[in-house]
Short mmCIF file of C-alpha atoms in Angstrom, two decimals:
data_model
loop_
_atom_site.label_atom_id
_atom_site.label_comp_id
_atom_site.label_asym_id
_atom_site.label_seq_id
_atom_site.Cartn_x
_atom_site.Cartn_y
_atom_site.Cartn_z
CA MET A 774 17.27 30.37 -18.60
CA GLN A 775 20.71 31.86 -18.07
CA SER A 776 21.65 31.01 -14.49
CA VAL A 777 21.10 28.59 -11.61
CA GLN A 778 19.38 31.44 -9.77
CA GLN A 779 16.81 31.78 -12.57
CA LEU A 780 16.34 28.00 -12.58
CA GLU A 781 15.81 27.84 -8.82
CA ASP A 782 13.36 30.76 -9.00
CA LEU A 783 11.34 28.92 -11.65
CA LEU A 784 11.38 25.65 -9.68
CA SER A 785 10.09 27.45 -6.59
CA THR A 786 7.29 29.38 -8.32
CA PRO A 787 3.96 28.01 -7.06
CA SER A 788 0.89 27.56 -9.24
CA GLU A 789 -2.58 28.66 -8.23
CA GLU A 790 -3.54 25.00 -7.93
CA LEU A 791 -0.72 24.32 -5.48
CA VAL A 792 -1.61 27.30 -3.29
CA ARG A 793 -5.25 26.22 -3.32
CA ASP A 794 -4.44 22.62 -2.39
CA LEU A 795 -2.04 23.58 0.42
CA ALA A 796 -4.72 25.90 1.81
CA ALA A 797 -7.06 22.91 1.97
CA ILE A 798 -4.86 20.94 4.39
CA ASP A 799 -4.29 21.76 8.05
CA GLY A 800 -0.95 21.81 9.81
CA ASP A 801 2.75 21.96 9.07
CA ILE A 802 4.59 20.05 6.34
CA MET A 803 7.76 18.13 7.15
CA VAL A 804 10.00 16.97 4.28
CA LEU A 805 12.10 13.95 5.30
CA GLY A 806 15.21 13.40 3.21
CA ALA A 807 15.17 16.97 1.95
CA GLY A 808 18.81 17.07 0.89
CA GLY A 809 18.60 15.11 -2.38
CA LYS A 810 18.06 16.22 -5.97
CA MET A 811 14.42 17.22 -5.50
CA GLY A 812 14.11 17.91 -1.78
CA PRO A 813 15.57 21.43 -1.61
CA SER A 814 13.46 22.79 -4.48
CA LEU A 815 10.32 21.03 -3.17
CA SER A 816 10.85 22.59 0.26
CA ARG A 817 11.37 26.07 -1.17
CA LEU A 818 8.34 25.63 -3.43
CA ALA A 819 6.17 24.75 -0.44
CA ALA A 820 7.46 27.68 1.61
CA ARG A 821 6.87 30.11 -1.25
CA ALA A 822 3.34 28.77 -1.80
CA VAL A 823 2.62 29.34 1.90
CA ARG A 824 4.05 32.85 1.75
CA GLU A 825 2.44 33.96 -1.51
CA GLY A 826 -0.85 32.29 -0.65
CA GLY A 827 -1.09 34.05 2.69
CA LEU A 828 -1.19 30.70 4.49
CA GLY A 829 0.45 32.10 7.62
CA GLY A 830 1.09 29.70 10.46
CA LYS A 831 1.84 26.72 8.20
CA ARG A 832 5.50 25.80 8.71
CA ILE A 833 7.67 23.99 6.17
CA ILE A 834 10.34 21.90 7.90
CA ALA A 835 13.16 20.23 5.95
CA VAL A 836 14.94 17.28 7.59
CA SER A 837 18.27 15.97 6.29
CA ARG A 838 21.79 15.20 7.44
CA PHE A 839 22.71 18.53 5.78
CA SER A 840 26.29 17.72 4.94
CA SER A 841 26.33 21.05 3.08
CA ALA A 842 26.00 24.08 5.37
CA GLU A 843 25.44 26.24 2.28
CA ALA A 844 22.43 24.18 1.17
CA ARG A 845 20.94 24.43 4.63
CA GLN A 846 21.44 28.20 4.71
CA GLU A 847 19.79 28.60 1.31
CA LEU A 848 16.73 26.72 2.54
CA GLU A 849 16.47 28.88 5.64
CA GLU A 850 16.82 32.04 3.54
CA GLY A 851 13.86 30.72 1.52
CA GLY A 852 11.65 30.51 4.59
CA VAL A 853 12.19 26.81 5.30
CA GLU A 854 12.94 25.64 8.82
CA THR A 855 15.66 22.98 8.96
CA ILE A 856 16.51 20.11 11.30
CA ALA A 857 19.76 18.15 10.94
CA CYS A 858 19.01 14.47 11.50
CA ASP A 859 20.41 11.09 10.53
CA LEU A 860 17.14 9.23 10.04
CA LEU A 861 18.87 5.87 10.50
CA ASN A 862 19.89 6.97 13.99
CA ASP A 863 16.86 5.89 16.01
CA GLU A 864 17.51 8.37 18.81
CA GLU A 865 17.64 11.27 16.36
CA LEU A 866 14.59 10.04 14.45
CA THR A 867 12.41 9.67 17.53
CA SER A 868 13.42 13.14 18.72
CA LEU A 869 11.86 14.75 15.64
CA PRO A 870 8.76 16.83 16.36
CA GLN A 871 5.41 15.68 15.04
CA ALA A 872 3.94 17.26 11.91
CA ALA A 873 0.45 16.93 10.48
CA ASN A 874 1.84 16.30 7.00
CA VAL A 875 4.94 14.39 5.90
CA ILE A 876 6.64 14.12 2.50
CA TYR A 877 8.92 11.09 2.68
CA MET A 878 11.80 11.43 0.19
CA ALA A 879 14.59 9.48 1.91
CA GLY A 880 16.06 6.56 -0.02
CA ASN A 881 19.04 5.09 -1.82
CA LYS A 882 19.44 4.00 -5.44
CA PHE A 883 22.86 4.48 -6.96
CA GLY A 884 25.64 2.43 -5.46
CA THR A 885 23.22 -0.36 -4.57
CA THR A 886 25.30 -3.03 -6.30
CA GLY A 887 27.92 -4.09 -3.78
CA ASN A 888 26.18 -2.19 -0.99
CA GLU A 889 22.79 -3.86 -1.06
CA HIS A 890 22.43 -3.96 2.72
CA PHE A 891 22.49 -0.16 2.97
CA THR A 892 19.88 0.23 0.21
CA TRP A 893 17.56 -2.19 2.01
CA ALA A 894 18.13 -0.39 5.31
CA MET A 895 17.27 2.98 3.75
CA ASN A 896 14.45 1.82 1.53
CA THR A 897 12.75 -0.85 3.64
CA TYR A 898 13.90 -0.86 7.28
CA LEU A 899 13.80 2.92 7.78
CA PRO A 900 10.23 3.32 6.44
CA GLY A 901 8.92 1.19 9.29
CA ARG A 902 10.63 3.37 11.89
CA VAL A 903 9.38 6.55 10.19
CA ALA A 904 5.82 5.27 9.74
CA ASN A 905 5.68 4.29 13.40
CA HIS A 906 6.95 7.69 14.60
CA PHE A 907 4.63 9.66 12.30
CA ARG A 908 1.65 7.32 12.66
CA GLN A 909 -0.75 10.29 12.96
CA SER A 910 0.66 12.21 9.98
CA ARG A 911 -0.82 12.39 6.50
CA THR A 912 2.09 10.96 4.45
CA VAL A 913 3.15 11.09 0.80
CA VAL A 914 5.71 8.33 0.18
CA PHE A 915 8.12 8.83 -2.72
CA SER A 916 8.38 5.57 -4.65
CA SER A 917 9.47 4.64 -8.16
CA GLY A 918 8.11 3.43 -11.47
CA ASN A 919 10.99 0.93 -11.32
CA ILE A 920 8.74 -1.42 -9.36
CA TYR A 921 6.70 -2.13 -12.52
CA PRO A 922 7.59 -4.75 -15.15
CA PHE A 923 8.83 -3.69 -18.56
CA THR A 924 5.87 -3.16 -20.89
CA PRO A 925 5.52 -3.14 -24.70
CA VAL A 926 6.39 0.27 -26.11
CA GLY A 927 2.98 0.61 -27.77
CA SER A 928 1.03 -0.29 -24.63
CA GLY A 929 1.00 3.16 -23.05
CA GLY A 930 2.98 1.96 -20.05
CA ALA A 931 2.04 0.43 -16.71
CA ASP A 932 -0.84 2.10 -14.91
CA GLU A 933 -1.67 1.68 -11.23
CA SER A 934 -3.62 -1.53 -11.88
CA VAL A 935 -0.49 -3.36 -13.08
CA ALA A 936 0.97 -5.66 -10.42
CA PRO A 937 4.56 -4.81 -9.44
CA GLU A 938 7.34 -7.04 -10.76
CA PRO A 939 10.49 -5.30 -9.52
CA LEU A 940 13.71 -6.20 -11.32
CA GLY A 941 16.86 -6.05 -9.20
CA GLU A 942 17.45 -5.24 -5.56
CA TYR A 943 16.89 -1.49 -5.82
CA ALA A 944 13.41 -1.93 -7.31
CA GLN A 945 12.65 -4.75 -4.89
CA SER A 946 13.56 -2.52 -1.95
CA CYS A 947 11.32 0.25 -3.34
CA LEU A 948 8.38 -2.13 -3.34
CA GLY A 949 9.43 -3.10 0.17
CA ARG A 950 9.24 0.57 1.18
CA GLU A 951 5.66 0.76 -0.06
CA ARG A 952 4.63 -2.47 1.64
CA ILE A 953 6.11 -1.47 5.00
CA PHE A 954 4.46 1.95 4.90
CA GLU A 955 1.19 0.32 3.89
CA TYR A 956 1.41 -2.16 6.79
CA HIS A 957 1.84 0.62 9.35
CA GLY A 958 -0.72 2.79 7.58
CA ARG A 959 -3.39 0.11 7.73
CA LYS A 960 -2.54 -0.73 11.35
CA ASN A 961 -2.57 2.88 12.54
CA GLU A 962 -5.19 4.20 10.09
CA THR A 963 -2.65 6.66 8.67
CA PRO A 964 -3.73 8.31 5.39
CA MET A 965 -1.05 7.82 2.75
CA ALA A 966 -0.28 8.21 -0.95
CA MET A 967 2.31 6.15 -2.84
CA TYR A 968 3.98 8.49 -5.32
CA ARG A 969 5.50 6.39 -8.14
CA LEU A 970 7.79 8.70 -10.11
CA ASN A 971 9.93 8.38 -13.22
CA TYR A 972 11.84 10.38 -14.43
CA ALA A 973 12.18 13.91 -13.06
CA VAL A 974 14.14 16.37 -15.22
CA ASP A 975 16.10 19.45 -14.13
CA LEU A 976 18.58 21.37 -16.28
CA ARG A 977 21.36 19.92 -14.10
CA TYR A 978 20.42 16.23 -14.32
CA GLY A 979 18.00 13.81 -15.92
CA VAL A 980 17.34 11.66 -18.98
CA LEU A 981 17.07 14.60 -21.39
CA LEU A 982 20.27 16.23 -20.14
CA GLU A 983 22.16 12.97 -20.66
CA ILE A 984 20.94 12.74 -24.25
CA ALA A 985 21.67 16.41 -24.93
CA ARG A 986 25.21 16.22 -23.56
CA ALA A 987 25.99 13.06 -25.53
CA VAL A 988 24.84 14.72 -28.75
CA HIS A 989 26.69 17.95 -27.99
CA GLU A 990 29.94 16.15 -27.10
CA GLY A 991 29.78 13.74 -30.03
CA ARG A 992 29.31 10.66 -27.86
CA PRO A 993 27.05 7.78 -28.97
CA VAL A 994 23.45 7.60 -27.79
CA ASP A 995 22.47 4.01 -27.04
CA VAL A 996 18.82 3.41 -27.95
CA THR A 997 18.56 -0.18 -26.69
CA MET A 998 16.29 1.17 -23.95
CA GLY A 999 14.52 3.04 -26.67
CA HIS A 1000 11.79 4.86 -24.79
CA ALA A 1001 11.26 6.63 -21.46
CA ASN A 1002 8.95 8.96 -19.58
CA VAL A 1003 10.01 12.35 -18.20
CA ILE A 1004 8.49 15.18 -16.19
CA TRP A 1005 9.83 18.61 -15.25
CA GLN A 1006 11.05 18.60 -11.66
CA GLY A 1007 8.97 21.65 -10.76
CA ASP A 1008 5.82 19.84 -11.88
CA ALA A 1009 6.84 16.67 -10.05
CA ASN A 1010 7.44 18.61 -6.82
CA ALA A 1011 4.12 20.45 -7.07
CA MET A 1012 2.28 17.17 -7.66
CA ALA A 1013 3.97 15.58 -4.64
CA LEU A 1014 2.75 18.39 -2.39
CA ARG A 1015 -0.73 18.31 -3.91
CA CYS A 1016 -0.88 14.54 -3.27
CA LEU A 1017 -1.31 15.39 0.42
CA ASN A 1018 -4.95 15.95 -0.53
CA LEU A 1019 -5.16 12.49 -2.09
CA CYS A 1020 -3.96 10.53 0.94
CA SER A 1021 -6.28 7.75 2.06
CA ASN A 1022 -6.36 4.46 3.91
CA PRO A 1023 -5.66 2.04 2.29
CA PRO A 1024 -3.07 4.18 0.51
CA THR A 1025 -3.81 5.97 -2.75
CA ILE A 1026 -1.40 4.97 -5.54
CA VAL A 1027 -0.48 7.52 -8.19
CA ASN A 1028 1.95 7.30 -11.08
CA ILE A 1029 3.74 10.59 -11.74
CA THR A 1030 5.37 11.43 -15.06
CA GLY A 1031 4.71 13.27 -18.30
CA PRO A 1032 2.09 12.21 -20.85
CA GLU A 1033 4.47 11.17 -23.64
CA THR A 1034 6.26 7.92 -24.34
CA VAL A 1035 9.48 9.60 -25.42
CA SER A 1036 11.56 7.99 -28.17
CA ILE A 1037 15.25 8.29 -27.23
CA ARG A 1038 16.18 8.28 -30.94
CA TRP A 1039 13.70 11.09 -31.65
CA ALA A 1040 14.96 13.13 -28.68
CA ALA A 1041 18.57 12.74 -29.87
CA HIS A 1042 17.68 14.02 -33.33
CA VAL A 1043 15.70 16.98 -31.94
CA PHE A 1044 18.65 17.93 -29.75
CA GLY A 1045 20.89 17.51 -32.78
CA GLN A 1046 18.83 20.04 -34.72
CA ARG A 1047 18.97 22.57 -31.89
CA LEU A 1048 22.67 22.02 -31.13
CA GLY A 1049 23.83 21.82 -34.73
CA LYS A 1050 25.22 18.32 -34.27
CA GLU A 1051 24.50 14.98 -35.93
CA PRO A 1052 23.68 12.44 -33.20
CA GLN A 1053 25.57 9.16 -33.18
CA ILE A 1054 22.98 6.44 -32.60
CA ILE A 1055 24.00 2.94 -31.53
CA GLY A 1056 21.93 -0.10 -30.70
CA THR A 1057 18.45 -1.13 -31.73
CA GLU A 1058 15.29 -0.30 -29.79
CA SER A 1059 13.91 -3.10 -27.61
CA GLU A 1060 10.27 -3.96 -27.91
CA THR A 1061 9.73 -3.23 -24.19
CA ALA A 1062 10.75 -0.44 -21.82
CA LEU A 1063 10.22 0.75 -18.27
CA LEU A 1064 7.18 2.94 -18.89
CA ASN A 1065 4.82 4.62 -16.46
CA ASN A 1066 1.23 5.55 -17.42
CA ALA A 1067 0.27 8.61 -15.38
CA SER A 1068 -3.19 9.19 -16.85
CA ARG A 1069 -4.81 8.91 -13.41
CA SER A 1070 -2.66 11.62 -11.84
CA HIS A 1071 -3.31 13.84 -14.86
CA GLN A 1072 -7.03 13.39 -14.28
CA LEU A 1073 -6.68 14.21 -10.58
CA LEU A 1074 -4.00 16.92 -10.73
CA GLY A 1075 -3.96 18.13 -14.33
CA TYR A 1076 -1.23 17.86 -16.94
CA PRO A 1077 2.31 19.06 -16.19
CA LYS A 1078 2.78 22.80 -16.79
CA VAL A 1079 6.11 22.42 -18.63
CA SER A 1080 5.95 20.59 -21.95
CA LEU A 1081 8.47 18.15 -23.37
CA LEU A 1082 9.56 20.55 -26.13
CA GLN A 1083 9.98 23.36 -23.58
CA MET A 1084 12.33 21.14 -21.58
CA ILE A 1085 14.26 20.33 -24.75
CA ASP A 1086 14.56 24.02 -25.68
CA TRP A 1087 15.78 25.00 -22.20
CA LEU A 1088 18.26 22.12 -22.07
CA SER A 1089 19.64 22.89 -25.54
CA ASP A 1090 20.40 26.46 -24.48
CA TRP A 1091 21.76 25.29 -21.12
CA VAL A 1092 24.15 22.74 -22.65
CA GLN A 1093 25.36 25.16 -25.33
CA ALA A 1094 26.05 27.79 -22.66
CA GLY A 1095 27.96 25.32 -20.48
CA GLY A 1096 25.45 25.54 -17.64
CA ALA A 1097 26.13 23.83 -14.33
CA THR A 1098 25.33 20.10 -14.14
CA TRP A 1099 25.38 17.47 -11.40
CA ASN A 1100 27.23 14.19 -11.78
CA LYS A 1101 24.07 12.20 -11.06
CA PRO A 1102 23.27 9.98 -14.07
CA THR A 1103 19.85 8.33 -14.11
CA HIS A 1104 21.05 5.03 -15.62
CA PHE A 1105 17.71 4.96 -17.45
CA GLN A 1106 19.36 2.67 -20.02
CA GLN A 1107 19.68 -0.12 -17.41
CA ARG A 1108 17.65 -3.19 -18.36
CA LYS A 1109 18.88 -5.57 -15.65
CA GLY A 1110 17.95 -3.56 -12.55
CA LYS A 1111 21.53 -3.02 -11.33
CA PHE A 1112 22.32 0.47 -10.05
#
């Protein structure tokens, strides 16, 4: 992968399974909060699946504040309709057209500490307003594996049967988002899926990029949070869209991530081999970590298409070539829930 254009083309390439699953649902798809890290590529992926699958008449509509006119234009050039909307503005929210299918991606994580009220407004108040407006829409709700407790590294991670124990206000507000959507879903008989994700990886951000850059730049890699889960963003986006077929009432819950429990120490050494650098490891691995067991989603949707080693190979080349990155750290090392 040599350019952002190549990366975006890969992220928007639909699989046969995605085309098949989008063909199985009726109506348009509206992506709320489409301006974040994943929203633009998810919207383009959906539009391309519609186009290449011959699913004419199914519109893909991206909703965001669209502070970047360039980002909005790129979506429209990709066949995505756009609507500029501040979802926290009730007048603007209630003016949105109805859609048979909704992907809810709006939320706030980083900057929560010191601005907790805004995070709760975005993650818990707004969902109620959205769920009420789109009460007749099949809805996939983006959530987070952060709502689970830390689990022993050898346990395989928390599956959907594990009761949430959110640590810190961000994770608490994420559970609040689920509960508020579920309340409205049960009341209005709205089919929903709770999409519990951690951690998506792009070449421009993510857990693996942070490790690779630290190794390449000779900075220490702290292994106190010694293990994590990752999934390629293209796979995560495809699974989110395919979850429209899994929506039910009460809501379906699905964990989304890759199959491996990734050792941060191991990843640092593998990057070191590819980058020709000796990683500087600090800290000692904790016996527990924030781990997400996605076996159920793998049974329902199949394994991710992009493997862990493929991500590492791409990222090694990308970092060596000085590829573009976003200043959006995951803070996966955080063990106290403060973001």
